Short mmCIF file of C-alpha atoms in Angstrom, two decimals:
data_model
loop_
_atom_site.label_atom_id
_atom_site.label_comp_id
_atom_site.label_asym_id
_atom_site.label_seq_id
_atom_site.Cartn_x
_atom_site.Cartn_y
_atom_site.Cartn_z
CA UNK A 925 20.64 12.51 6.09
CA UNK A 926 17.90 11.52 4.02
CA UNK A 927 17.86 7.49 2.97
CA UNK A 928 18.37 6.66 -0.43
CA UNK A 929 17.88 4.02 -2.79
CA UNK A 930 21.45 4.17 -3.62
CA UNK A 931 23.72 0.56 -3.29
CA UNK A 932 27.65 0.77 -2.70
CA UNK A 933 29.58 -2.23 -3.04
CA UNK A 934 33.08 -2.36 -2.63
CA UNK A 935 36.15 -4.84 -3.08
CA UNK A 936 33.56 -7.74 -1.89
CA UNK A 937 35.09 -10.66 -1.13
CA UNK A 938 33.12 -14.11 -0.10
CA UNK A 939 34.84 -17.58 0.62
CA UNK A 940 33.47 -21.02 1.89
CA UNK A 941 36.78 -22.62 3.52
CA UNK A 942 39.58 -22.46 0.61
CA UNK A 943 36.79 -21.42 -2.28
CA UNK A 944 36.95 -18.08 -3.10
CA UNK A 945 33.24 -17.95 -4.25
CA UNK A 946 33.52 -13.69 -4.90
CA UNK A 947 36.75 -11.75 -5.36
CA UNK A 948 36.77 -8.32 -4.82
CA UNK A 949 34.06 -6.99 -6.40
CA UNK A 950 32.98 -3.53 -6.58
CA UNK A 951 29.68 -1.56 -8.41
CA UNK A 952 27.36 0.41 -7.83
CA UNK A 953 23.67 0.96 -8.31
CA UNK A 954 21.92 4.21 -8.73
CA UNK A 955 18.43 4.97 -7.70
CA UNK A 956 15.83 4.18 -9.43
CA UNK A 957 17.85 1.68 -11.54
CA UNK A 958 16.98 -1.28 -13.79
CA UNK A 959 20.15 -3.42 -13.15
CA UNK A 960 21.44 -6.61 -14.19
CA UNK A 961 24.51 -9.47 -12.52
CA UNK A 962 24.80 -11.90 -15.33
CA UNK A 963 27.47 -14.09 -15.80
CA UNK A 964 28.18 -18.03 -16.59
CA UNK A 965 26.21 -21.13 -14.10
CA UNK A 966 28.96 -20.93 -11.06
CA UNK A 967 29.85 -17.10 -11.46
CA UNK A 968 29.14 -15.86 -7.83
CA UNK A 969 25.92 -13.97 -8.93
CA UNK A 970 23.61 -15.84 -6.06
CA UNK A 971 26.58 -15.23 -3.79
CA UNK A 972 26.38 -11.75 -4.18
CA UNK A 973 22.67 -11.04 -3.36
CA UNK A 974 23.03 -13.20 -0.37
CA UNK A 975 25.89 -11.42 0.96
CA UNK A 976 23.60 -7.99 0.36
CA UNK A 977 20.30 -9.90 2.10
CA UNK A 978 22.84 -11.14 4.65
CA UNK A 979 22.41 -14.66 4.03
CA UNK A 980 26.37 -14.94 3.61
CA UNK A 981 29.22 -13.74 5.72
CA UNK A 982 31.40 -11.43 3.82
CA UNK A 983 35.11 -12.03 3.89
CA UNK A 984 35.97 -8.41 3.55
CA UNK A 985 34.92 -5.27 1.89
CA UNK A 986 32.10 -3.25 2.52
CA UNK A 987 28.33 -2.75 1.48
CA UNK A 988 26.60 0.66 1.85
CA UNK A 989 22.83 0.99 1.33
CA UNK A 990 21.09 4.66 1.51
CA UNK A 991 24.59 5.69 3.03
CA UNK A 992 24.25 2.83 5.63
CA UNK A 993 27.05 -0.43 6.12
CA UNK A 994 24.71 -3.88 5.78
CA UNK A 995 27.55 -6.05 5.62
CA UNK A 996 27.35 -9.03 7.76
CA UNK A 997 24.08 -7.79 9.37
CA UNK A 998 21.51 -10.03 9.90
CA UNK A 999 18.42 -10.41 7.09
CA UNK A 1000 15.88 -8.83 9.49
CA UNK A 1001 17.85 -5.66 9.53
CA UNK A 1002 18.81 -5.43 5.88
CA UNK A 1003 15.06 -6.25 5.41
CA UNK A 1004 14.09 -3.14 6.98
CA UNK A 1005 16.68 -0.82 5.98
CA UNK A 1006 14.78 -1.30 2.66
CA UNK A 1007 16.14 -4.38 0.38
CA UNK A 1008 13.91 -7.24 -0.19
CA UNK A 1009 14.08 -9.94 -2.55
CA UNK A 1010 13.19 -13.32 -4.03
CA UNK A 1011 14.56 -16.63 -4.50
CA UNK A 1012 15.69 -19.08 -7.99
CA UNK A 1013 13.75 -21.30 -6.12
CA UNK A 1014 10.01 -20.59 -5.84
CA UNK A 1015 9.68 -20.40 -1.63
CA UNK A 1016 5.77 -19.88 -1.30
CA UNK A 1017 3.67 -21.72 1.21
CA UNK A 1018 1.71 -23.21 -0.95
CA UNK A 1019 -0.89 -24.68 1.13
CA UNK A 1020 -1.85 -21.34 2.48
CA UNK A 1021 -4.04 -18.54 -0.10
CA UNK A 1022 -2.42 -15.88 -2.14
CA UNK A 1023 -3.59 -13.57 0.22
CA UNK A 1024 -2.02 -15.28 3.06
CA UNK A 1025 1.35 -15.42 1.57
CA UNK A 1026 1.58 -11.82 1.29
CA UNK A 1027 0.38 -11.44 4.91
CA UNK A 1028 2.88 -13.66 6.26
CA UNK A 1029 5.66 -11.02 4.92
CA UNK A 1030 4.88 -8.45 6.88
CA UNK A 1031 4.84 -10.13 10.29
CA UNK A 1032 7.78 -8.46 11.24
CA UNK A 1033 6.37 -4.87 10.64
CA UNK A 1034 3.35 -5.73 12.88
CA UNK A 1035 3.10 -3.31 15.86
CA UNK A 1036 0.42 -5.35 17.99
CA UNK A 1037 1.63 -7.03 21.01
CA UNK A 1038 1.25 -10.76 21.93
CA UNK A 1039 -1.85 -10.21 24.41
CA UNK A 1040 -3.05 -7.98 21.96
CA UNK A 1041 -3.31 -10.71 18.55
CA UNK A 1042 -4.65 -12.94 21.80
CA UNK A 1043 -7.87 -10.98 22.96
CA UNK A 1044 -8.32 -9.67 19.05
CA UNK A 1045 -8.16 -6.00 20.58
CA UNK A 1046 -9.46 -3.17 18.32
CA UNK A 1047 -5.62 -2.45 17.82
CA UNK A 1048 -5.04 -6.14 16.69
CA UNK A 1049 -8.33 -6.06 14.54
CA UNK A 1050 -7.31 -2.19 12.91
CA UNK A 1051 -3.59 -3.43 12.12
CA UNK A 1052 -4.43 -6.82 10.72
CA UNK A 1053 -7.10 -5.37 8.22
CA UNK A 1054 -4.61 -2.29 7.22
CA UNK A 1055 -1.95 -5.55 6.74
CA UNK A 1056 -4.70 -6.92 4.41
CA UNK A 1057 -4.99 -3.96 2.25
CA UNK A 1058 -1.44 -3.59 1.49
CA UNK A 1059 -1.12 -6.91 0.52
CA UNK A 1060 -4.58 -6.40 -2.06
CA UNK A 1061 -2.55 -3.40 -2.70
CA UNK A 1062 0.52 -5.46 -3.69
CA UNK A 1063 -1.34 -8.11 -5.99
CA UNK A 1064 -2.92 -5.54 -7.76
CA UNK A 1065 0.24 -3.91 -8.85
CA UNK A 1066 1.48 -7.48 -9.97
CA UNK A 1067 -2.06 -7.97 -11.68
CA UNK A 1068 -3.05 -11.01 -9.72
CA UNK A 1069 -6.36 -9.07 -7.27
CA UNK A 1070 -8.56 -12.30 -8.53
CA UNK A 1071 -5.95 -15.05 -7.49
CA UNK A 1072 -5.94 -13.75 -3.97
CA UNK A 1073 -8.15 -16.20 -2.14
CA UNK A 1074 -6.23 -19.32 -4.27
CA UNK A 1075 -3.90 -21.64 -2.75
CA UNK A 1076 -0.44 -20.20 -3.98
CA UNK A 1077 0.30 -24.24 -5.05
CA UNK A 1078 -2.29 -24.26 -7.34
CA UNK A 1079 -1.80 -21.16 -9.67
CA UNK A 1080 0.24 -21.23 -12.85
CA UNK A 1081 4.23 -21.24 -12.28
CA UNK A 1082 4.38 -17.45 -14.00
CA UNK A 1083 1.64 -16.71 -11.61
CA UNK A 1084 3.67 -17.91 -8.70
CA UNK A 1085 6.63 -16.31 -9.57
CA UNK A 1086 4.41 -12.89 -9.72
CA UNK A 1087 3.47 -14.06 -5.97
CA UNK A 1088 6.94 -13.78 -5.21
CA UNK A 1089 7.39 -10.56 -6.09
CA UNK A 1090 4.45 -8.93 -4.51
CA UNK A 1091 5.32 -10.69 -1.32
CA UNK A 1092 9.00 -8.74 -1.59
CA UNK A 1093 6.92 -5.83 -2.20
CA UNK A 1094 4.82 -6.21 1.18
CA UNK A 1095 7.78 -4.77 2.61
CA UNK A 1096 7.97 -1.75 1.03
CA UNK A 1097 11.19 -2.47 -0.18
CA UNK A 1098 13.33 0.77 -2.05
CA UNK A 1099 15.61 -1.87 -3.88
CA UNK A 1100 14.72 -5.41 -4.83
CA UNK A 1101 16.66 -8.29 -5.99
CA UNK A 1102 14.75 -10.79 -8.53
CA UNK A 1103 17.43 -13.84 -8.61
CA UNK A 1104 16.43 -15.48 -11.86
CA UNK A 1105 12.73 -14.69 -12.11
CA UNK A 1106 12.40 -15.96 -15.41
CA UNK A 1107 13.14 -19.22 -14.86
CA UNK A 1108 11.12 -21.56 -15.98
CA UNK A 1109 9.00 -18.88 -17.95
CA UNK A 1110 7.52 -19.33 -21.55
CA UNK A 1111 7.75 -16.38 -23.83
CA UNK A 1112 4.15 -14.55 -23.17
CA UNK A 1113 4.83 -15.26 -19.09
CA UNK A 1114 8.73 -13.71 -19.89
CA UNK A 1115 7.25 -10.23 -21.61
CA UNK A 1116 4.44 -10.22 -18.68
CA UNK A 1117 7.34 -10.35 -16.57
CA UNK A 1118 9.33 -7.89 -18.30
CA UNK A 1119 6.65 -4.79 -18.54
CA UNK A 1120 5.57 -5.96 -14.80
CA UNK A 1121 9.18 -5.26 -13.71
CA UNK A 1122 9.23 -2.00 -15.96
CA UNK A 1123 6.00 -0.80 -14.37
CA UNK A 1124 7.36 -1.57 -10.83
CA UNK A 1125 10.53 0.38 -10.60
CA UNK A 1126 7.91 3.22 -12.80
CA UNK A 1127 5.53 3.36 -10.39
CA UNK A 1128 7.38 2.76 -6.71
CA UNK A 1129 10.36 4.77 -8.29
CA UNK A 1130 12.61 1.71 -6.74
CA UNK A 1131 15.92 0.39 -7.78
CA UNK A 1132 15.77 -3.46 -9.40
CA UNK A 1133 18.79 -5.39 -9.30
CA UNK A 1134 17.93 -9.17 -11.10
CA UNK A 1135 19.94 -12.17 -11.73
CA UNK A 1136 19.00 -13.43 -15.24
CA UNK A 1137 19.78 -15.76 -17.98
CA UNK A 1138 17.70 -14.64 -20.60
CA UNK A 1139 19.39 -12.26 -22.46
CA UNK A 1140 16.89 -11.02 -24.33
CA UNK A 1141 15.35 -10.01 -21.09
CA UNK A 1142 18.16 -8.48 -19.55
CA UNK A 1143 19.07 -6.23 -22.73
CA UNK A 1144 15.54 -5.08 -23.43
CA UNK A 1145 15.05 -4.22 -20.23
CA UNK A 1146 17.80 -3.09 -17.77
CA UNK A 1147 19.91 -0.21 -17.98
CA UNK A 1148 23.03 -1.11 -16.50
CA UNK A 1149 24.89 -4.92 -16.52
CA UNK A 1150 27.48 -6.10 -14.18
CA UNK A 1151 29.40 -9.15 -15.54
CA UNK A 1152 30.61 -11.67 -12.98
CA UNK A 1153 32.85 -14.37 -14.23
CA UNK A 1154 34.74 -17.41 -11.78
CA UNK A 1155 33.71 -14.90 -9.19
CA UNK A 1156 34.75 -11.72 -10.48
CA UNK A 1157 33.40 -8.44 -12.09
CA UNK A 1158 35.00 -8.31 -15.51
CA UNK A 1159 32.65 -5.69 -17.28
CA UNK A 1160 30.26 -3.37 -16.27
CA UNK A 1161 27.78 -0.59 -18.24
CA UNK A 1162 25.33 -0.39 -20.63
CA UNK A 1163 23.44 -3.60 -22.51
CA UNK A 1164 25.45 -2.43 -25.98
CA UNK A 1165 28.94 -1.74 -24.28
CA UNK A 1166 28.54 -5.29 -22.23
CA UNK A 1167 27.10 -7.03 -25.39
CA UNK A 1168 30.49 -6.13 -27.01
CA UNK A 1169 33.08 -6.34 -24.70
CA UNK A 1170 35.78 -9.18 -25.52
CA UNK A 1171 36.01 -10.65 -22.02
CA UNK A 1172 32.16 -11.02 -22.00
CA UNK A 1173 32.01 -12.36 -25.15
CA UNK A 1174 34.64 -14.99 -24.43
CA UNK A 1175 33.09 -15.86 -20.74
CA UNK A 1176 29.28 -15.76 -21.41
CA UNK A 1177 27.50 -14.56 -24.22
CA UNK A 1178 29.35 -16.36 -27.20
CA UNK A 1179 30.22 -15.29 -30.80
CA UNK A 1180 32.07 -12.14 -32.30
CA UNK A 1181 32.06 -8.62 -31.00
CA UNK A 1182 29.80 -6.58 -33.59
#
């Protein structure tokens, strides 16, 4: 059976000790989908994507990916079934170049052996410059070609955040998580951001799942909103039927329903 870029999640559960951080929730996201997890500071939103990146155990319930369980695998294997994502907190090494960043990603793709990187064979020397053209490859789509020889530290914080996702990119993901990438983001770095994510799932023909506070972001731009709230999923759909559901509007977004 053909892998798709189709995510299952059902009756998810997550606890630390006696917290119940995420109580059974289930959605699902279709390929090629713009999709948002929004919900109130404390929610269980980050909990989620690191129980679907394997960074969390989960409790019970299941996650299916292209038709595939992921749930309580390790990172490296959800990595290369396809899901890659980045972090609230910008994780770049920022001593090291652009370019250098991006090359880092793909170290666990590389083919070459040991004795191989060692003696610089021709295999080494082939693989490492085909390495260095996907990751040109990658800041081009994220418009950043002329930043690649910078030190990641020094370029603007939008910039840096656009690092981020081309580095999720180097591994040809087929669904990637954005937790919160408009943090910290003035309003020409936010609509950059928002046409760059547009033109992304466009072009790769990906599924995008973010975690986002800006509202304006999320309903000009995704197609499909999961509400979280104390840890559950309390509304799911479109930006207009979320915008106006009752529970939603108590929990998060404040105000009458229209």
């Amino acid at each position: 059976m053909q892998a798709t870029n189709n995510l299952q999640v059902h009756d998810l559960c997550v606890s630390f000790g006696g917290l119940q951080a995420v109580n059974k929730v289930s959605f699902s996201l279709k390929p090629e989908c713009l999709g948002a997890l929004i919900g109130p500071n404390g929610a269980g939103k980050t909990t989620v994507f690191n129980a679907l990146t394997g960074l969390c155990n989960v409790s019970s319930g299941q996650i299916e990916f292209g038709n595939e369980p992921i749930a309580n695998q390790p990172p490296h294997f959800i990595a290369r079934r396809g899901i890659a994502r980045t972090f609230q907190n910008i994780r770049l090494f920022k001593n090291l170049t652009v370019l250098d960043n991006l090359r880092i990603a793909y170290h666990q793709n590389r083919k070459y052996s040991l004795l191989s990187g060692i003696f610089r064979t021709s295999k080494f020397r082939q693989e490492e410059m085909w390495i260095t053209a996907q990751a040109e490859e990658a800041l081009r789509l994220v418009g950043l070609s002329e930043r690649s020889l910078s030190l990641a530290g020094s370029l603007p914080y939008g910039e840096q955040r656009r690092v981020e996702i081309a580095r999720a990119l180097m591994l040809h993901p087929r669904l990637l998580l954005l937790d919160e990438p408009a943090a910290g983001m003035n309003p020409q770095e936010t609509q950059t951001l928002l046409r760059l994510i547009r033109t992304l799932r466009d072009n790769l023909k990906i599924s995008i799942l973010l975690i986002e506070h800006d509202m304006k972001l999320v309903m000009n731009l995704c197609e499909e909103l999961f509400v979280l709230d104390y840890g559950e999923l309390i509304a799911t759909g479109c930006p207009q039927t979320v915008q106006n559901d009752p529970r939603v509007i108590q929990a998060y977004l404040g105000g009458k329903p229209a």
